């Protein structure tokens, strides 16, 4: 009897891994389940696989990692769960993985990491959490990871460095935090005794305390490239620093930069980047500029503050001091039932029982978390004292019924505004006045009955994402709803009651890329609005009662559309020209859970990477032959199951013999067939019963090029992130 040690089940349609799924193959060492449409891994699914060392679950649809999902994998070394929909890690999910070295959870939907999330990983070396939506890490999230050497947290939504959480990582040498929206690192922000490589590039850093890295004595490489740093003090703490990357910063080469340049020369630190000014030093490499050339303008033209700053810089330069004197700590002011961290610029009063917005926060509070209070009403000037500095404001679950004019007055730094799960029924035209830079607005889970008017949105010309899921909006009207937010890239209208869309409701939306309309009451594809969204890439229409898709339904967005979702609509029929115009650009077509007996030709969709036809009562007769032949030419598996006739029900479209009797059918070659011009047709076979044949002889479809097998893009629940790169350097 042959013993199976390596099993490759990629590109199947497994849906769920039940308890004991692999008890017949106890000798497995390698198991590949990539791209198998797995939605759930039940507790005990891998029990009995004590020899397994490699498990690939990437590119599936797993949303929860249950407590005992990986029980029995005591020898596992590598676990890949990338490109899924993981939103929750239940306590104890990894307790049986004591031998694991690599855990990769990139491109998922994680927002929060609870305490002890990775308990049991006694030998973990590399943890990859890139490309999620993480904005909150519990203090003990990484507790017990005593062997972890490398951590990837880049491409998330962390607005502040999680100092307390990171202090638990005593063995980490490499930390990747790039592409997180941080603006400032305060005193002793990073406390990691063995850290050697720190990547903080492509963020929004405007300032860095000179003692931010004081507790990272072994740091050798610091990447601060592509931020907003105009100047930088000498870095205190790391004695072995050899490289400081400031490429892509607006670094101004005047007297304020002189201490850094002297420090770099003395400590033999290589500086990367160029001067952004003044004009005579523009584009000069930072490492080539001499300290003597770093001068400020004449003293008689300086203000008192500028004069003091220049004199301080010169004093440091003359003395050759590498560490400026520490800044004195100030007394912390914080409202009752709140927790304030001035160094992190973070204040929270979550679930504090407040009935009105507290006052007295530290003057530098950038993230203000007021979730779970009982405000009911937000009056004018509610955030006086911190209005000009707050970047992220959380007002979720505060039972808010009314927001008065001027409530956000003076909030000129506000980018993120969360008003989810309140009791708002309407919005006034001046609700958001005074906060011109709001970029991400969350109004989901309220009771709004109308789409916010163009006048209501007008104070937010920089808006990129608008979340209106779970409201009671019944129609998209009138025209020009988005005329005041022309930069909008993503609109979320899931689970409303929308049954009609005005022809120019979304006019103009020149930058809209993502439109979520699933879970509404639309009875037809709203083709008439697509002419206003020329860049639309992702369209979600699942869960609407759309029974029919007419001809050329998507032509206005045919050149831009990449992902089309029409699942669970009750769709019974599609015009043969319904997908006309869509070509190689379409990557995802999801038609699962409908009532389709046939599908239109997919021959022109040569770029498809994922096709979902599951749970449709496909009629396996000769009318389905073009689909059957199209499937033969694919390098990946498409799940298409016969729903009728009764004798073929439940069988794969690829496996049933009925198509062998169809005119135009040919023996299945091992490679994609190429019909020579003028080649003879297959001999005519005995006709099946008339009930199995509809219409005349179908035209044989030409063979199509094999599409490149690449992953399905991940969809984020929060802020969209474009064109980001993850560092994978070993």
Coordinates of C-alpha atoms in Angstrom, one line a residue, residues 130-480:
X130 CA 0.7 42.9 6.5
X131 CA -2.2 44.2 4.4
X132 CA -4.9 44.0 7.0
X133 CA -6.9 46.8 8.6
X134 CA -5.4 46.7 12.0
X135 CA -5.9 49.9 14.0
X136 CA -5.9 48.5 17.6
X137 CA -3.6 46.0 19.3
X138 CA -4.3 44.9 22.8
X139 CA -1.4 45.3 25.2
X140 CA -0.8 41.6 25.5
X141 CA -1.5 40.7 21.9
X142 CA 2.0 39.4 21.3
X143 CA 2.6 38.1 24.9
X144 CA 4.5 34.8 25.1
X145 CA 6.1 35.2 21.6
X146 CA 9.6 34.8 23.2
X147 CA 11.2 33.5 20.0
X148 CA 9.8 35.9 17.4
X149 CA 12.6 37.5 15.4
X150 CA 10.7 39.2 12.5
X151 CA 7.3 41.0 12.5
X152 CA 5.4 42.5 9.5
X153 CA 2.7 45.0 10.4
X154 CA 3.0 47.2 7.2
X155 CA 0.0 48.3 5.2
X156 CA -2.4 48.6 8.1
X157 CA -4.3 51.4 9.8
X158 CA -2.2 52.0 12.9
X159 CA -2.2 55.7 13.7
X160 CA 0.1 55.4 16.7
X161 CA 3.1 53.2 17.4
X162 CA 1.8 50.5 19.9
X163 CA 4.5 51.0 22.4
X164 CA 3.2 48.9 25.3
X165 CA 2.3 46.0 22.9
X166 CA 5.8 46.0 21.4
X167 CA 7.7 45.9 24.6
X168 CA 6.7 42.2 24.9
X169 CA 8.7 41.3 21.8
X170 CA 12.1 41.0 23.4
X171 CA 13.7 39.0 20.6
X172 CA 12.5 40.8 17.5
X173 CA 15.3 42.1 15.3
X174 CA 13.3 43.3 12.3
X175 CA 10.1 45.3 12.4
X176 CA 8.2 46.5 9.3
X177 CA 5.6 49.2 10.0
X178 CA 5.6 50.9 6.6
X179 CA 2.4 52.3 5.1
X180 CA 0.6 53.1 8.4
X181 CA -1.0 56.5 8.9
X182 CA 1.3 57.6 11.8
X183 CA 2.1 61.3 12.2
X184 CA 4.4 61.4 15.2
X185 CA 6.7 59.3 17.4
X186 CA 7.0 60.6 20.9
X187 CA 9.6 60.0 23.7
X188 CA 10.7 56.4 24.1
X189 CA 8.1 55.2 21.7
X190 CA 10.1 52.2 20.6
X191 CA 11.3 50.0 23.4
X192 CA 12.7 46.8 21.8
X193 CA 16.2 45.8 23.1
X194 CA 17.3 43.6 20.2
X195 CA 15.8 45.5 17.3
X196 CA 18.3 46.1 14.4
X197 CA 16.1 47.0 11.4
X198 CA 13.1 49.4 11.7
X199 CA 11.0 50.3 8.7
X200 CA 8.8 53.4 9.1
X201 CA 8.7 54.5 5.5
X202 CA 5.7 55.7 3.5
X203 CA 3.8 56.9 6.5
X204 CA 2.7 60.4 7.4
X205 CA 5.4 61.3 9.9
X206 CA 5.8 65.0 10.5
X207 CA 7.9 64.9 13.7
X208 CA 10.1 62.5 15.6
X209 CA 11.2 63.0 19.2
X210 CA 15.0 62.8 19.6
X211 CA 14.4 60.1 22.3
X212 CA 11.8 58.1 20.3
X213 CA 14.4 55.3 19.8
X214 CA 16.3 55.7 23.1
X215 CA 15.4 52.2 24.1
X216 CA 16.6 50.4 20.9
X217 CA 20.3 50.2 21.6
X218 CA 21.1 47.7 18.8
X219 CA 19.4 49.5 16.0
X220 CA 21.6 49.6 12.8
X221 CA 19.1 50.5 10.0
X222 CA 16.4 53.1 10.3
X223 CA 14.1 53.7 7.2
X224 CA 12.1 57.0 7.5
X225 CA 11.8 57.5 3.7
X226 CA 8.8 59.0 2.1
X227 CA 7.4 60.9 5.1
X228 CA 6.8 64.6 5.8
X229 CA 9.9 65.3 7.8
X230 CA 11.3 68.8 7.2
X231 CA 14.0 68.4 9.8
X232 CA 15.2 65.9 12.3
X233 CA 17.1 66.0 15.6
X234 CA 20.1 63.6 16.2
X235 CA 18.8 60.2 17.1
X236 CA 19.4 59.3 20.8
X237 CA 19.9 55.7 21.9
X238 CA 21.1 53.5 19.1
X239 CA 24.9 53.2 19.4
X240 CA 25.3 51.0 16.3
X241 CA 23.2 53.0 13.8
X242 CA 24.9 52.8 10.4
X243 CA 22.1 53.9 8.0
X244 CA 19.4 56.5 8.2
X245 CA 17.2 56.8 5.1
X246 CA 15.4 60.1 4.6
X247 CA 14.7 59.7 0.9
X248 CA 11.5 61.4 -0.3
X249 CA 11.1 63.8 2.7
X250 CA 10.9 67.5 2.2
X251 CA 14.1 67.9 4.2
X252 CA 15.2 71.6 4.4
X253 CA 18.9 72.0 4.6
X254 CA 19.4 75.0 6.9
X255 CA 20.9 75.6 10.4
X256 CA 18.2 73.4 12.0
X257 CA 19.6 70.4 10.2
X258 CA 23.2 71.1 11.2
X259 CA 23.0 69.0 14.5
X260 CA 21.9 66.0 12.6
X261 CA 24.6 66.3 10.0
X262 CA 27.3 66.8 12.7
X263 CA 25.9 63.8 14.5
X264 CA 26.0 61.6 11.4
X265 CA 29.6 62.6 10.6
X266 CA 30.8 61.9 14.1
X267 CA 29.0 58.6 14.4
X268 CA 29.7 57.5 10.8
X269 CA 26.0 57.2 10.0
X270 CA 25.2 57.0 6.3
X271 CA 22.5 59.6 5.4
X272 CA 20.3 58.9 2.4
X273 CA 18.1 61.6 0.8
X274 CA 18.5 65.0 -0.7
X275 CA 17.9 68.6 0.3
X276 CA 14.5 70.0 -0.7
X277 CA 15.8 73.6 -0.1
X278 CA 17.0 76.3 0.1
X279 CA 17.4 76.7 -3.7
X280 CA 21.3 76.7 -3.7
X281 CA 21.3 73.3 -2.0
X282 CA 18.3 71.8 -3.6
X283 CA 18.8 68.1 -4.7
X284 CA 22.2 68.0 -2.9
X285 CA 22.7 64.6 -1.2
X286 CA 22.3 64.9 2.6
X287 CA 25.5 63.0 3.1
X288 CA 27.5 65.4 1.0
X289 CA 26.4 68.7 2.5
X290 CA 29.0 70.2 4.9
X291 CA 27.7 71.4 8.3
X292 CA 29.2 74.9 7.5
X293 CA 26.9 75.2 4.5
X294 CA 23.8 74.6 6.7
X295 CA 22.9 78.2 7.5
X296 CA 19.8 80.2 8.3
X297 CA 18.9 83.7 7.0
X298 CA 20.3 86.9 8.6
X299 CA 19.6 87.3 12.3
X300 CA 17.9 90.6 12.0
X301 CA 15.2 89.1 9.9
X302 CA 14.4 86.3 12.4
X303 CA 11.6 86.2 14.9
X304 CA 12.5 85.6 18.6
X305 CA 11.5 81.9 18.4
X306 CA 13.5 81.4 15.2
X307 CA 16.5 83.1 16.8
X308 CA 16.4 80.9 19.9
X309 CA 16.1 77.8 17.7
X310 CA 19.1 78.8 15.6
X311 CA 21.2 79.6 18.6
X312 CA 20.3 76.2 20.1
X313 CA 21.3 74.5 16.8
X314 CA 24.6 76.3 16.6
X315 CA 25.4 75.5 20.2
X316 CA 24.9 71.8 19.5
X317 CA 26.9 72.0 16.3
X318 CA 29.9 73.7 18.1
X319 CA 29.9 71.3 21.0
X320 CA 29.5 68.3 18.7
X321 CA 26.9 66.9 21.0
X322 CA 25.1 63.8 19.7
X323 CA 22.2 63.9 22.2
X324 CA 20.3 67.1 22.8
X325 CA 19.1 67.6 26.4
X326 CA 15.9 65.7 27.2
X327 CA 12.6 67.6 27.1
X328 CA 10.9 68.0 30.4
X329 CA 7.8 66.0 31.0
X330 CA 4.6 68.0 31.5
X331 CA 1.8 67.3 33.9
X332 CA -1.0 65.2 32.3
X333 CA -4.4 66.7 32.1
X334 CA -7.2 64.2 31.4
X335 CA -11.0 64.2 32.0
X336 CA -12.6 61.9 34.5
X337 CA -13.2 58.3 33.4
X338 CA -10.7 58.8 30.5
X339 CA -7.2 57.6 29.8
X340 CA -4.8 60.0 28.2
X341 CA -1.3 59.2 26.7
X342 CA 0.3 62.5 25.6
X343 CA 3.4 60.8 24.3
X344 CA 1.3 58.7 22.0
X345 CA -1.1 61.7 21.4
X346 CA -4.0 59.3 22.2
X347 CA -6.9 59.8 24.6
X348 CA -9.8 57.4 25.2
X349 CA -13.1 57.6 27.1
X350 CA -14.6 54.4 25.6
X351 CA -17.7 53.2 27.5
X352 CA -17.1 55.9 30.1
X353 CA -20.8 56.7 30.7
X354 CA -20.4 60.3 29.6
X355 CA -23.6 62.2 28.5
X356 CA -21.7 65.0 26.9
X357 CA -18.3 65.3 25.3
X358 CA -15.6 65.7 28.0
X359 CA -13.3 68.7 28.1
X360 CA -9.6 69.0 29.2
X361 CA -7.8 66.6 27.0
X362 CA -4.0 67.1 26.4
X363 CA -3.4 69.8 23.8
X364 CA -1.6 67.4 21.4
X365 CA -4.4 64.7 21.4
X366 CA -4.5 63.4 17.8
X367 CA -6.6 60.3 18.3
X368 CA -9.7 60.8 20.4
X369 CA -11.8 57.7 21.2
X370 CA -15.2 58.4 22.6
X371 CA -17.0 55.2 21.6
X372 CA -19.8 53.7 23.6
X373 CA -21.0 56.8 25.5
X374 CA -24.5 58.4 25.7
X375 CA -24.2 61.8 24.0
X376 CA -27.6 61.8 22.2
X377 CA -26.7 65.3 20.9
X378 CA -23.4 66.9 19.7
X379 CA -23.6 70.7 20.3
X380 CA -21.5 73.4 18.6
X381 CA -17.8 73.6 19.5
X382 CA -17.9 70.2 21.3
X383 CA -14.1 69.7 20.8
X384 CA -12.8 73.0 21.8
X385 CA -9.2 72.7 23.1
X386 CA -8.2 69.9 20.7
X387 CA -10.2 70.8 17.6
X388 CA -7.2 71.8 15.6
X389 CA -5.1 68.7 16.3
X390 CA -7.4 65.7 16.4
X391 CA -6.8 63.5 13.3
X392 CA -9.0 60.6 14.2
X393 CA -12.3 60.9 16.1
X394 CA -14.4 57.9 17.2
X395 CA -18.0 58.6 18.1
X396 CA -19.3 55.1 17.4
X397 CA -22.2 53.7 19.5
X398 CA -22.9 57.0 21.3
X399 CA -26.7 57.0 20.7
X400 CA -26.3 60.2 18.8
X401 CA -29.6 61.5 17.4
X402 CA -28.6 65.0 16.3
X403 CA -25.4 66.8 15.3
X404 CA -25.8 70.5 15.5
X405 CA -24.2 73.1 13.2
X406 CA -20.7 73.9 14.3
X407 CA -20.2 70.6 16.2
X408 CA -16.9 70.0 14.3
X409 CA -15.9 73.7 14.0
X410 CA -12.2 74.2 13.8
X411 CA -11.3 70.6 13.3
X412 CA -8.9 71.4 10.4
X413 CA -6.7 68.3 11.0
X414 CA -9.5 65.7 11.1
X415 CA -9.1 62.9 8.6
X416 CA -11.0 60.0 10.1
X417 CA -14.6 60.5 11.5
X418 CA -16.4 57.5 12.8
X419 CA -20.2 57.9 13.5
X420 CA -21.2 54.3 13.1
X421 CA -24.0 52.6 15.0
X422 CA -25.8 55.7 16.2
X423 CA -29.4 56.9 15.8
X424 CA -29.0 59.6 13.1
X425 CA -32.1 59.9 10.9
X426 CA -31.0 63.0 8.9
X427 CA -28.0 65.3 8.3
X428 CA -28.2 69.1 7.9
X429 CA -26.2 70.9 5.2
X430 CA -23.8 72.3 7.8
X431 CA -23.3 69.1 9.9
X432 CA -19.7 68.7 8.8
X433 CA -18.8 72.4 8.4
X434 CA -15.4 73.3 9.9
X435 CA -13.7 69.9 9.1
X436 CA -12.5 70.4 5.5
X437 CA -10.0 67.5 5.4
X438 CA -12.2 64.6 6.4
X439 CA -11.1 61.7 4.2
X440 CA -12.8 58.7 5.6
X441 CA -16.4 59.1 6.9
X442 CA -18.3 56.2 8.6
X443 CA -22.1 56.7 8.9
X444 CA -22.9 53.0 8.8
X445 CA -25.5 51.5 11.1
X446 CA -27.6 54.6 11.6
X447 CA -31.2 55.2 10.5
X448 CA -30.7 57.6 7.6
X449 CA -33.6 57.5 5.1
X450 CA -31.9 59.7 2.4
X451 CA -28.5 59.8 0.8
X452 CA -26.6 62.9 2.2
X453 CA -27.2 65.8 -0.1
X454 CA -24.4 67.4 -2.2
X455 CA -24.6 70.4 0.1
X456 CA -24.1 68.2 3.2
X457 CA -21.0 66.7 1.7
X458 CA -19.7 70.0 0.3
X459 CA -17.6 70.9 3.4
X460 CA -15.5 67.7 2.8
X461 CA -14.0 68.1 -0.7
X462 CA -11.2 65.6 0.2
X463 CA -13.5 62.7 1.0
X464 CA -12.2 59.4 -0.4
X465 CA -14.4 56.8 1.3
X466 CA -18.1 57.1 2.4
X467 CA -19.7 54.3 4.5
X468 CA -23.5 54.2 4.6
X469 CA -24.0 50.5 5.1
X470 CA -27.0 49.4 7.2
X471 CA -29.2 52.5 7.0
X472 CA -32.7 52.9 5.5
X473 CA -31.9 54.7 2.3
X474 CA -34.6 53.8 -0.3
X475 CA -33.3 55.5 -3.4
X476 CA -30.3 57.2 -4.9
X477 CA -31.7 60.6 -6.0
X478 CA -31.7 63.3 -7.1
X479 CA -28.9 63.8 -9.7
X480 CA -25.4 65.1 -8.8

